[in-house]
Coordinates of C-alpha atoms in Angstrom, one line a residue:
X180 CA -29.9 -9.0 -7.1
X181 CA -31.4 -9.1 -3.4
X182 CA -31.4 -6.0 -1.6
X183 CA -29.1 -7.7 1.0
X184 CA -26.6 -7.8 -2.1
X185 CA -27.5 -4.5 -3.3
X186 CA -25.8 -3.5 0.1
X187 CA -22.6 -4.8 -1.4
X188 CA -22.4 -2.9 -4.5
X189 CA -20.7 0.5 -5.3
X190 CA -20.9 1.8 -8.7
X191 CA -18.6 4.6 -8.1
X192 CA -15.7 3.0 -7.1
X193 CA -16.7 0.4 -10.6
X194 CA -16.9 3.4 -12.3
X195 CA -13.6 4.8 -11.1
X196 CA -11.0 1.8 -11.6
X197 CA -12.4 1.5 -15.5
X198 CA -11.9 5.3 -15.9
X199 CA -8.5 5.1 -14.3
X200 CA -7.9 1.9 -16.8
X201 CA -9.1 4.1 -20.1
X202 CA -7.0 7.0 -19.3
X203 CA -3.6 5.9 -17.0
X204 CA -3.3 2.6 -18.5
X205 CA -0.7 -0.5 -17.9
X206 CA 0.7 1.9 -15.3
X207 CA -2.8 1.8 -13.4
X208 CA -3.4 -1.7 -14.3
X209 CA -0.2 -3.1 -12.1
X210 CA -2.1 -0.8 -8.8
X211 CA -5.7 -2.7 -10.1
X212 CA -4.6 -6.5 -11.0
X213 CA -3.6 -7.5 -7.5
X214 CA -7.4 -7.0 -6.2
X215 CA -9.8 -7.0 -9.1
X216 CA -11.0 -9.3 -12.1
X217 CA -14.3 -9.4 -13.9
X218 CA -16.0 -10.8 -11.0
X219 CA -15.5 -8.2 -9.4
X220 CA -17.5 -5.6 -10.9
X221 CA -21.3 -6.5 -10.6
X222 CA -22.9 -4.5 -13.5
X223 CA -22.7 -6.6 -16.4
X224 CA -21.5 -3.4 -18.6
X225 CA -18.6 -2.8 -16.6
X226 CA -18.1 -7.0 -16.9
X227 CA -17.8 -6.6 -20.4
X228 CA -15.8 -3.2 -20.5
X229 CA -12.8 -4.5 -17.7
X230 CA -12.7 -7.6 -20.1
X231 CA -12.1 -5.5 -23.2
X232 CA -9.9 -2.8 -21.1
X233 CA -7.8 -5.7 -20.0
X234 CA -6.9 -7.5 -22.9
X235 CA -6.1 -4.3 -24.7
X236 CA -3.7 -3.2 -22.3
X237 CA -2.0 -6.9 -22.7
X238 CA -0.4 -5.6 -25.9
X239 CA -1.0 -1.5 -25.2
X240 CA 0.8 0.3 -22.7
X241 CA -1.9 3.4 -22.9
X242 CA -5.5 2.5 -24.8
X243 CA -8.2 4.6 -26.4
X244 CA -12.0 4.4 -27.5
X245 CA -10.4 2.5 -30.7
X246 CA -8.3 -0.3 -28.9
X247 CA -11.5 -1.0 -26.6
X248 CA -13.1 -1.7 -29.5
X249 CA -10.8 -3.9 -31.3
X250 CA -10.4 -5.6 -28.2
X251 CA -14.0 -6.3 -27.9
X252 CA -13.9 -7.6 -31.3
X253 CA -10.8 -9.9 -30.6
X254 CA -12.1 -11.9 -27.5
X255 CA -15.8 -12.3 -29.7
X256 CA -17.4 -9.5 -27.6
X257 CA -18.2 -6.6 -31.0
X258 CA -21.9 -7.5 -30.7
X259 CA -22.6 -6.7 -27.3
X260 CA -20.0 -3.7 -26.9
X261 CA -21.3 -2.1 -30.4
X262 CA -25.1 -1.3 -28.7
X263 CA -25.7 2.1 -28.6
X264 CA -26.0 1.7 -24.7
X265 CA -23.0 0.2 -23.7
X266 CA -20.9 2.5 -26.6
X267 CA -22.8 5.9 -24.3
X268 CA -21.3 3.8 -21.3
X269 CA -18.1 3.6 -22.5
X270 CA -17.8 6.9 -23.3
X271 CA -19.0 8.1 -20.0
X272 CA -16.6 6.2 -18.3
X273 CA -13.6 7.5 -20.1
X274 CA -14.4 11.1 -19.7
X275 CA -14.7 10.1 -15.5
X276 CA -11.6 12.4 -14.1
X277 CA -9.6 10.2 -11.6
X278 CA -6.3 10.2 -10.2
X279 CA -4.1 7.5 -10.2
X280 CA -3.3 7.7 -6.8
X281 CA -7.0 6.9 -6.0
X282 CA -7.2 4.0 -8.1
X283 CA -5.9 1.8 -6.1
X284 CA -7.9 2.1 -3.1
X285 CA -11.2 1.9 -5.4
X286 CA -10.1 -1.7 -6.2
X287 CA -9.5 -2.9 -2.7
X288 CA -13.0 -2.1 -2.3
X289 CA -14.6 -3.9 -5.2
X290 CA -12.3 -6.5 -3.9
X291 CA -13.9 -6.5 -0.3
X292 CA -17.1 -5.9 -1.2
X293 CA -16.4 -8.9 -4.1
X294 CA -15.0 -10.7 -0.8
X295 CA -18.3 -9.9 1.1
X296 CA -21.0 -11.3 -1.4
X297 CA -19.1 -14.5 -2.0
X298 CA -19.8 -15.2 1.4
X299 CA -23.1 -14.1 1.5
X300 CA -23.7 -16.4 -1.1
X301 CA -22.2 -19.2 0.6
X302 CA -23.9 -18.2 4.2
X303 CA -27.0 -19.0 2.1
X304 CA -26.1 -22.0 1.2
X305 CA -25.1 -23.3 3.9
X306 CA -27.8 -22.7 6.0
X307 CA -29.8 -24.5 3.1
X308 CA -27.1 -27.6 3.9
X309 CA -28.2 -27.6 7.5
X310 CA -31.6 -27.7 6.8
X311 CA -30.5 -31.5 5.5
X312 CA -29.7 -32.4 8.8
X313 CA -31.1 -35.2 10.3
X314 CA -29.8 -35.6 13.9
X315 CA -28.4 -38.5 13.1
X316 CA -24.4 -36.9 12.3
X317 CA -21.8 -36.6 14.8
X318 CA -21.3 -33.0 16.0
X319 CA -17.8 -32.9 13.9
X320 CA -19.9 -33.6 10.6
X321 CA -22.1 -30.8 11.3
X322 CA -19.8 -28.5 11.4
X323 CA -18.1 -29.0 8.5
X324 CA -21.0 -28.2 6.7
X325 CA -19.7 -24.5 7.7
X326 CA -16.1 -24.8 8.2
X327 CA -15.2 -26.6 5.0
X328 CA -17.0 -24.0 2.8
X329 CA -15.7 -20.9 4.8
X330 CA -12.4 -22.5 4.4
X331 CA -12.1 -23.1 0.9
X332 CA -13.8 -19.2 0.2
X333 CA -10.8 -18.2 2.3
X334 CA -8.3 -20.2 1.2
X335 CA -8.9 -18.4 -2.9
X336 CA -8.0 -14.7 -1.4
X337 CA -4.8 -16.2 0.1
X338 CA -1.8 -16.7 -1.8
X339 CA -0.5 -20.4 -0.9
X340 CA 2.9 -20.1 -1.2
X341 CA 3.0 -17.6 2.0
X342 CA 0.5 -18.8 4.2
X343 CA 0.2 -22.8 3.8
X344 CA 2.7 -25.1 6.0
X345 CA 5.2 -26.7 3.9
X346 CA 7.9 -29.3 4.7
X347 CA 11.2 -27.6 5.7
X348 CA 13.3 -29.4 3.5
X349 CA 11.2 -27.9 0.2
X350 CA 13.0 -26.1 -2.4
X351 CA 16.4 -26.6 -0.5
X352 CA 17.7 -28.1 -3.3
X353 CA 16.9 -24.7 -5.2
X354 CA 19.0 -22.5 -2.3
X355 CA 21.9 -24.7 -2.1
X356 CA 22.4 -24.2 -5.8
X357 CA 22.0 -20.5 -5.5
X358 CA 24.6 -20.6 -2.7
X359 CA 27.2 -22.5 -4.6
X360 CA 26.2 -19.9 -7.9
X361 CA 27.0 -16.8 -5.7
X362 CA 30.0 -17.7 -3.6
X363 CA 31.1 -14.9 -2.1
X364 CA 28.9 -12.6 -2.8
X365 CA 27.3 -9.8 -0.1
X366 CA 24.8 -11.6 2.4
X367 CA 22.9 -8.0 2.2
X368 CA 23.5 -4.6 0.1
X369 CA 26.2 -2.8 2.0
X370 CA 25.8 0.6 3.2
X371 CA 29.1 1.9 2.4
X372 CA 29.7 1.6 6.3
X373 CA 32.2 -2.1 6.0
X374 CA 31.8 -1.9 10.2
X375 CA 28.6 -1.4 10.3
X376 CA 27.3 -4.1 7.9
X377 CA 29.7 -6.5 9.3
X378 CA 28.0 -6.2 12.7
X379 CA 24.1 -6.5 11.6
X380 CA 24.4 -9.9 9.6
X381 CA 26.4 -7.9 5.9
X382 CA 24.3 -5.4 4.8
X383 CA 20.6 -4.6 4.5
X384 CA 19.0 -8.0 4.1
X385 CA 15.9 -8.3 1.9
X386 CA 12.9 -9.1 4.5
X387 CA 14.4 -7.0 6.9
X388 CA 14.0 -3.6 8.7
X389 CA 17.1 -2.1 10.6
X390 CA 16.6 0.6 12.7
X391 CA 19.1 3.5 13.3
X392 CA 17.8 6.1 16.2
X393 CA 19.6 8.8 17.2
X394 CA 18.7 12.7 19.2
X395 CA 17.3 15.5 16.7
X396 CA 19.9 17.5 15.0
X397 CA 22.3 14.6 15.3
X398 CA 22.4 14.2 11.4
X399 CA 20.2 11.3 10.8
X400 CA 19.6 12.8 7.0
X401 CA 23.1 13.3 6.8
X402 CA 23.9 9.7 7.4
X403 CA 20.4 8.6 5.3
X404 CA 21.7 10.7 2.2
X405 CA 25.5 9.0 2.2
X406 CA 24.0 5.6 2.7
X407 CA 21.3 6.2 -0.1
X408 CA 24.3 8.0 -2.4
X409 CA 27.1 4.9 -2.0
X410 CA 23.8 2.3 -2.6
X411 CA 22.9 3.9 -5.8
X412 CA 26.4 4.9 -6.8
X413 CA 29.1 2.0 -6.3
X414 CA 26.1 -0.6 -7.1
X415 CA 23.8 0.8 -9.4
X416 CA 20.8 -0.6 -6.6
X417 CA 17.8 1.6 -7.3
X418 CA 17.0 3.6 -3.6
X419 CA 13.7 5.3 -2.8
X420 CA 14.1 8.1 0.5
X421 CA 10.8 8.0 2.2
X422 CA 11.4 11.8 4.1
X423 CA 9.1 13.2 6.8
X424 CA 11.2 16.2 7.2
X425 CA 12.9 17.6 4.6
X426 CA 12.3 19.6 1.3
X427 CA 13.8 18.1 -1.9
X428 CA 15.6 21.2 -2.2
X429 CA 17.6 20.7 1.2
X430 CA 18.7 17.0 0.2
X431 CA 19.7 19.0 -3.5
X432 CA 21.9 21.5 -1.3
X433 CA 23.4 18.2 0.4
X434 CA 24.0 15.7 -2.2
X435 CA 25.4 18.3 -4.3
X436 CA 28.0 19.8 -1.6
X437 CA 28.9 15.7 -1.0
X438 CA 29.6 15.4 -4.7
X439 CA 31.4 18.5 -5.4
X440 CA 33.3 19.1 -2.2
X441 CA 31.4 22.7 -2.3
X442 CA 30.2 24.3 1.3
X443 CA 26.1 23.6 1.5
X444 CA 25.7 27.6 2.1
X445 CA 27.6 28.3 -1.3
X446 CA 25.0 25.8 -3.1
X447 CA 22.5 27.3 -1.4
X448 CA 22.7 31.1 -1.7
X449 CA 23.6 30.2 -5.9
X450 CA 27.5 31.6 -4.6
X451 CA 29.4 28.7 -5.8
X452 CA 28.3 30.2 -9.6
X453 CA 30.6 33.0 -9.4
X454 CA 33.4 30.3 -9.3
X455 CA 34.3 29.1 -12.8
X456 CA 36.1 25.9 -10.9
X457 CA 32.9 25.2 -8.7
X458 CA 30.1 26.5 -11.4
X459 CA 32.0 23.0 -13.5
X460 CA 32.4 20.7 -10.8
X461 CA 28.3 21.4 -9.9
X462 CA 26.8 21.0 -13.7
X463 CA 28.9 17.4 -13.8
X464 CA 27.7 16.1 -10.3
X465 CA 24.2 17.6 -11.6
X466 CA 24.6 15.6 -14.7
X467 CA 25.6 12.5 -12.4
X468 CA 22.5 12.7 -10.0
X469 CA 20.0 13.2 -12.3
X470 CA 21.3 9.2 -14.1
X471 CA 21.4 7.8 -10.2
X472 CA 18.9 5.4 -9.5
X473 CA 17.7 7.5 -6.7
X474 CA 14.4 8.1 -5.7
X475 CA 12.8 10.9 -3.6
X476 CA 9.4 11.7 -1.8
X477 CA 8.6 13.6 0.8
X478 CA 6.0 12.0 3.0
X479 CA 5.0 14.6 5.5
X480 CA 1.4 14.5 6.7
X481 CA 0.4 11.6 4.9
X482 CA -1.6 8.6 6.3
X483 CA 1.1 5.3 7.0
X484 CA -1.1 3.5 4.7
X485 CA -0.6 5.6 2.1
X486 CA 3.2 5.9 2.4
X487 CA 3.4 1.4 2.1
X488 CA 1.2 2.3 -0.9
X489 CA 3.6 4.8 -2.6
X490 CA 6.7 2.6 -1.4
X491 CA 4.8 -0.8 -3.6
X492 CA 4.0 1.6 -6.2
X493 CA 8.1 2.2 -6.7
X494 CA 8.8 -1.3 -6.5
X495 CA 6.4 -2.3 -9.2
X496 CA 7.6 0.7 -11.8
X497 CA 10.7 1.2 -11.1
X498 CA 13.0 -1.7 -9.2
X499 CA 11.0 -4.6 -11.0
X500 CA 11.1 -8.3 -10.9
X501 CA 14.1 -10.4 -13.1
X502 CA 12.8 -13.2 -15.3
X503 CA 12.2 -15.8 -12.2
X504 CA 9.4 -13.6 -10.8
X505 CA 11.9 -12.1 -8.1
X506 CA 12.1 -8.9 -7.0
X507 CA 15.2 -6.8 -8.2
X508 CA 17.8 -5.5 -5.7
X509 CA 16.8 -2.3 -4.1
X510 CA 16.9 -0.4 -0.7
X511 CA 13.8 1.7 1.1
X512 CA 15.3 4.7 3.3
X513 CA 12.6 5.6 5.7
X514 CA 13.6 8.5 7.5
X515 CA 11.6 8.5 9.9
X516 CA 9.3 6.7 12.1
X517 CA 7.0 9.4 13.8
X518 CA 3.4 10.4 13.9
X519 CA 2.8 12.5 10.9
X520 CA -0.3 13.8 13.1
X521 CA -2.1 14.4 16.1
X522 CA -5.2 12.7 14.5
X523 CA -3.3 9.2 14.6
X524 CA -4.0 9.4 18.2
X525 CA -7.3 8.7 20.1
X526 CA -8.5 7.8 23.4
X527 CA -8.0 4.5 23.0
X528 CA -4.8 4.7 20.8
X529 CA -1.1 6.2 22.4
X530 CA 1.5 7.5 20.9
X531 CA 3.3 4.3 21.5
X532 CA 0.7 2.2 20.1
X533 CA 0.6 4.0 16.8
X534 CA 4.3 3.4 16.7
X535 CA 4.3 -0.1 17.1
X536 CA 1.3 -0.7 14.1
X537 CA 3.8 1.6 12.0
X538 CA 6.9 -1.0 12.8
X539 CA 4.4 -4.1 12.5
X540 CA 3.1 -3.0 9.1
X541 CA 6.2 -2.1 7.8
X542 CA 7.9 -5.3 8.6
X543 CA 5.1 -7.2 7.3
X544 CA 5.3 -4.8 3.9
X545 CA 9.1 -5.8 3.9
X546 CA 8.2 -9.6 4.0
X547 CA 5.8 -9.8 1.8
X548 CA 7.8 -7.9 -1.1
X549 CA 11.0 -9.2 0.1
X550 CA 12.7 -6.1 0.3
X551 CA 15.0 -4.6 2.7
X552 CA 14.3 -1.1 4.3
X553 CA 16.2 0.9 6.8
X554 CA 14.7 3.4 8.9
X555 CA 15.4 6.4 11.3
X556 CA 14.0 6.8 14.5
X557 CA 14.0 9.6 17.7
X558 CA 16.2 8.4 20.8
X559 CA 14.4 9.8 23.7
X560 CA 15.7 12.1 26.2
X561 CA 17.8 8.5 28.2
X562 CA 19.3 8.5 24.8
X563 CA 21.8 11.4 26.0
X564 CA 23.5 9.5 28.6
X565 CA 22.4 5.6 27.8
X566 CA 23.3 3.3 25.2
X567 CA 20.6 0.4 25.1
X568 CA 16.6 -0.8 23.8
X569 CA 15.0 1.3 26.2
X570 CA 16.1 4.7 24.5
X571 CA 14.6 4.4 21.1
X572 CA 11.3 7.1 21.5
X573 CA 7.8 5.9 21.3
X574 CA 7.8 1.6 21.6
X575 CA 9.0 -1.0 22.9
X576 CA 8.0 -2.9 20.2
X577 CA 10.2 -0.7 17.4
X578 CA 13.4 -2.6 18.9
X579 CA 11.2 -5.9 19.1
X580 CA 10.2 -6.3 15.2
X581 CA 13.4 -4.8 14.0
X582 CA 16.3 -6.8 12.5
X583 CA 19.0 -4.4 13.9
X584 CA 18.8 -1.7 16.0
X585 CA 21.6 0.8 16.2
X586 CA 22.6 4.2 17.9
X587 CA 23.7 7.1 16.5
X588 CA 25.4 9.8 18.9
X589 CA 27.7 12.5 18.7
X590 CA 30.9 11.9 20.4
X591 CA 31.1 13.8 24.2
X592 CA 34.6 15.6 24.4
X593 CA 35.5 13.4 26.8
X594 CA 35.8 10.6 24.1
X595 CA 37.1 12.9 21.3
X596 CA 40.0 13.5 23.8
X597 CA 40.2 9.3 24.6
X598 CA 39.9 8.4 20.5
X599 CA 42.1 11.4 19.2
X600 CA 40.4 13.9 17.2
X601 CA 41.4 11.8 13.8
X602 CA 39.4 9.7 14.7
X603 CA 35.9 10.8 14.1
X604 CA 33.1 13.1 16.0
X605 CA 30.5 10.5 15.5
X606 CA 29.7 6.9 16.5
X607 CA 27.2 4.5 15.7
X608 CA 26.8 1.6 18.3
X609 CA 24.6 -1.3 17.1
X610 CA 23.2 -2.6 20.3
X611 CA 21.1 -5.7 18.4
X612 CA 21.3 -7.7 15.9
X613 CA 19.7 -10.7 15.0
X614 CA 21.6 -11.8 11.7
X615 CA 25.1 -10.2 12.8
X616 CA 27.6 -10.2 15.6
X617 CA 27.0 -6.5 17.1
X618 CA 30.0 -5.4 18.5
X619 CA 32.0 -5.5 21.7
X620 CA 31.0 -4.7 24.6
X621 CA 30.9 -0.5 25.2
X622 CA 32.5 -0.2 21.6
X623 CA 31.5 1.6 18.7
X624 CA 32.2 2.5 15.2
X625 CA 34.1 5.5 14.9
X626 CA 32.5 8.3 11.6
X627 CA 33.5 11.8 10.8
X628 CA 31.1 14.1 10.0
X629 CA 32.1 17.3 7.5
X630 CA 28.9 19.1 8.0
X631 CA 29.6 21.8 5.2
X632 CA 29.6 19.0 3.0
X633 CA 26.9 16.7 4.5
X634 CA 29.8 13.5 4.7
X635 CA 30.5 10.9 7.1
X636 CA 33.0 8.3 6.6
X637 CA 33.7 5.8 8.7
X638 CA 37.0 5.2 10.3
X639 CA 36.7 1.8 11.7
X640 CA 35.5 0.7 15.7
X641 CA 37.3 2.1 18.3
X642 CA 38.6 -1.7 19.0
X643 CA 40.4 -1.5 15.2
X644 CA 41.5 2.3 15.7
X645 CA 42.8 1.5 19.5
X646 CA 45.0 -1.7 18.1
X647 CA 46.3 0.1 15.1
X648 CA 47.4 2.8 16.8
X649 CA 49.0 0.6 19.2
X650 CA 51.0 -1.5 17.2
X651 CA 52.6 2.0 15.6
X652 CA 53.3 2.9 18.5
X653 CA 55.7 -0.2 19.1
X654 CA 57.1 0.1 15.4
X655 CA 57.7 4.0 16.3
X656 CA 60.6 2.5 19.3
X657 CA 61.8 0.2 16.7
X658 CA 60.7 0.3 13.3
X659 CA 63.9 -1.8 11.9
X660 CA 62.8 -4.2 9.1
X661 CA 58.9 -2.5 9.1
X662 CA 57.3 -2.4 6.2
X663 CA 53.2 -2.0 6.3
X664 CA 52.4 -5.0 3.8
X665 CA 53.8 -7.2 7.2
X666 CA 50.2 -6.1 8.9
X667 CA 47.3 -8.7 9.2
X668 CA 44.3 -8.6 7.6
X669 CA 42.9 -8.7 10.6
X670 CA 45.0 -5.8 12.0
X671 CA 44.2 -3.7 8.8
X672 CA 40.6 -4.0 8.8
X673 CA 39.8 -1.0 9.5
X674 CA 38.4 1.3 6.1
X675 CA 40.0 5.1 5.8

């Protein structure tokens, strides 16, 4: 090996994806695959071992010192692996401590570094090309003595199907089938909110990030944990809450008082135990959260990067894909966009900018794995009296690369008194959309919130509220020949 190459060699991070291999098995080997083959190692030992380690986690969830061995033996490799040398190398390698976590980011850099001397090796050969010249090419042929090399080098580390033009009308066929299977069925997963998923396109679309932004205090978590709670309940969808705030014990207090109709405090303080009735009621809605596909980690202080990492890590274990290769249904809660610290900004970096990278990566993470993720997000101080894009906190570019963006506000006084007091203390107002209608102008949905019992239900949009109440108002002078069932659909659209 030249000592150009030697520059794109590290042993450590070979040594570290093997040991994590040996010792966390088929659950490190789905953070590894995506980045790293043989090739990728450069020490022919660790060649040999990755081969082994590989094909004995084909058939073995968790492998040993035996299974390396057999493998070796099954794919004709006994003779090399049963040297004394390489044996003391295994065995070195499988007593390396690693965390799992850290796996991962060991392969990306075999992978870049894997990346880096394929193209060394090609800048090589390519300059030999040139050497061939004669003067007597056009320009054009020249350089595609470099371009069509470069190209083709490129063109292995990118995955075809996402990044190479195809004709629009490919795989229609496939779609309109689909459609014709699945008449009927939800666009998106619905929230639990009917209003609010009719007005940003029917739910949380896979591909997709909608954005709900509201002022501190307002009870973003509230709303995140009934969301997450009628996602994982009434469908069975697996739901992962990414929270920057909270500790798991808080969201315990919560979900618990939603389930069991028992004040937070009571939870809290252990009070609700001296109530046979309540001490019941909490050991069966602790027995139903602990079967609800519903995920929790709290995120605070860790590097975005990290967060998309632990977010692909939960799709891969525990949503998974169905027998086509696609992924299962599932819903990310990120709650919520922020800095998670003051060294995510530098001199050439603002606040803002960080922001918009953390929007622009997560759509792109939403793409690419074709899932659908909702996320919270500060209003500003405008957010008090105004009600459009320019209140969201931090960038212009979080309303830009999101699918929906919505506002979440307490009701002022002045409305509770306009609405009725029936009719919620709440309101969300999507002001975009790209896949739904919105809603009217200067309406909103109407939600109560029972903070004792961290619930919000929604009530309908004031436009549904304003005509129902209306129209019993005129039966109330004459209600001769009434009867409820003679309302519309469209007039009893609203959802108590």
């Amino acid at each position: 090996m030249s000592k150009i190459e030697t520059n794109l060699v590290n042993v450590a991070s070979e040594r570290a994806v093997l040991s994590g291999l040996m010792q966390h098995g088929s659950d490190c080997l789905l953070e590894v695959e995506l980045y790293v083959d043989e090739n990728s190692f450069t020490i022919d030992h660790n060649k040999v071992i990755y081969k082994c380690v590989h094909h004995a986690l084909s058939t073995n969830d968790s492998i040993g010192y035996t299974e390396i061995l057999s493998s070796a033996k099954s794919i004709g490799l006994d003779e090399y692996v049963e040297n004394d040398n390489v044996l003391k190398h295994i065995k070195g390698v499988m007593s390396t401590p690693i965390d799992i976590n850290n796996v991962a980011e060991h392969a990306k850099k075999l992978k870049r570094l894997e990346f880096g001397r394929k193209l060394q090796g090609q800048l090589r050969d390519m300059y030999k090309d040139l050497n061939d010249v004669s003067g007597d090419e056009s320009i054009a042929h020249i350089l595609s003595v470099v371009e069509s090399p470069i190209q083709k080098i490129c063109l292995d580390y990118i995955k075809e199907d996402d990044m190479t033009p195809q004709a629009i009308g490919d795989d229609l066929d496939d779609y309109i089938e689909h459609l014709r299977n699945n008449k009927g069925k939800s666009i998106g997963i619905p929230t639990g909110f009917p209003a609010y998923d009719k007005a940003i396109g029917g739910g949380l679309r896979r591909k997709c990030v909608d954005l709900i932004s509201a002022r501190p205090k307002t009870g973003k978590s509230v709303l995140a944990d009934n969301i997450a709670l009628n996602i994982a309940t009434t469908h069975g969808i697996p739901v992962l809450v990414l929270d920057t705030e909270m500790s798991k014990q808080d969201h315990w207090n919560r979900i618990l008082a939603n389930l069991t109709d028992i004040e937070i405090n009571q939870i809290a303080k252990g009070e609700a135990f001296d109530d046979g009735e309540k001490e019941d009621a909490l050991l069966r809605s602790i027995e139903e959260l602990q079967e609800l596909p519903y995920d929790y980690i709290s995120i605070a202080g860790r590097p975005f990067e990290e967060i998309l990492s632990i977010a692909k890590r939960w799709l891969l274990k525990k949503v998974g894909y169905d027998e086509n290769g696609v992924l299962n249904d599932c819903v990310i809660i990120y709650d919520y966009l922020k800095l998670m610290s003051s060294s995510s900004i530098s001199n050439n970096m603002a606040e803002f900018q960080v922001l918009g990278f953390q929007i622009t990566q997560l759509h792109n993470f939403c793409v690419e794995n074709d899932c659908p993720c909702l996320s919270f997000v500060q209003l500003n101080r405008d957010g008090i009296t105004k009600e459009s894009t320019d209140v969201v906190s931090g960038s212009d570019r979080l309303v830009w690369l999101c699918t929906s963006f919505t506002i979440f506000k307490d009701k002022t006084d002045e409305e509770k008194l306009q609405d009725g007091i029936q009719n919620g203390n709440k309101k969300l107002i999507p002001i975009v959309s790209r896949h739904g209608p919105g809603i009217e102008d200067e309406g909103y949905i109407c939600l109560q919130m029972d903070g004792q019992f961290a619930r919000l239900r929604e009530l309908g949009t004031i436009r549904e509220i304003k005509k129902h109440d209306g129209r019993n108002q005129e039966l109330g002078e004459n209600t001769e020949g009434y009867s409820p069932e003679e309302e519309t659909d469209e007039e009893d659209s609203r959802s108590f």
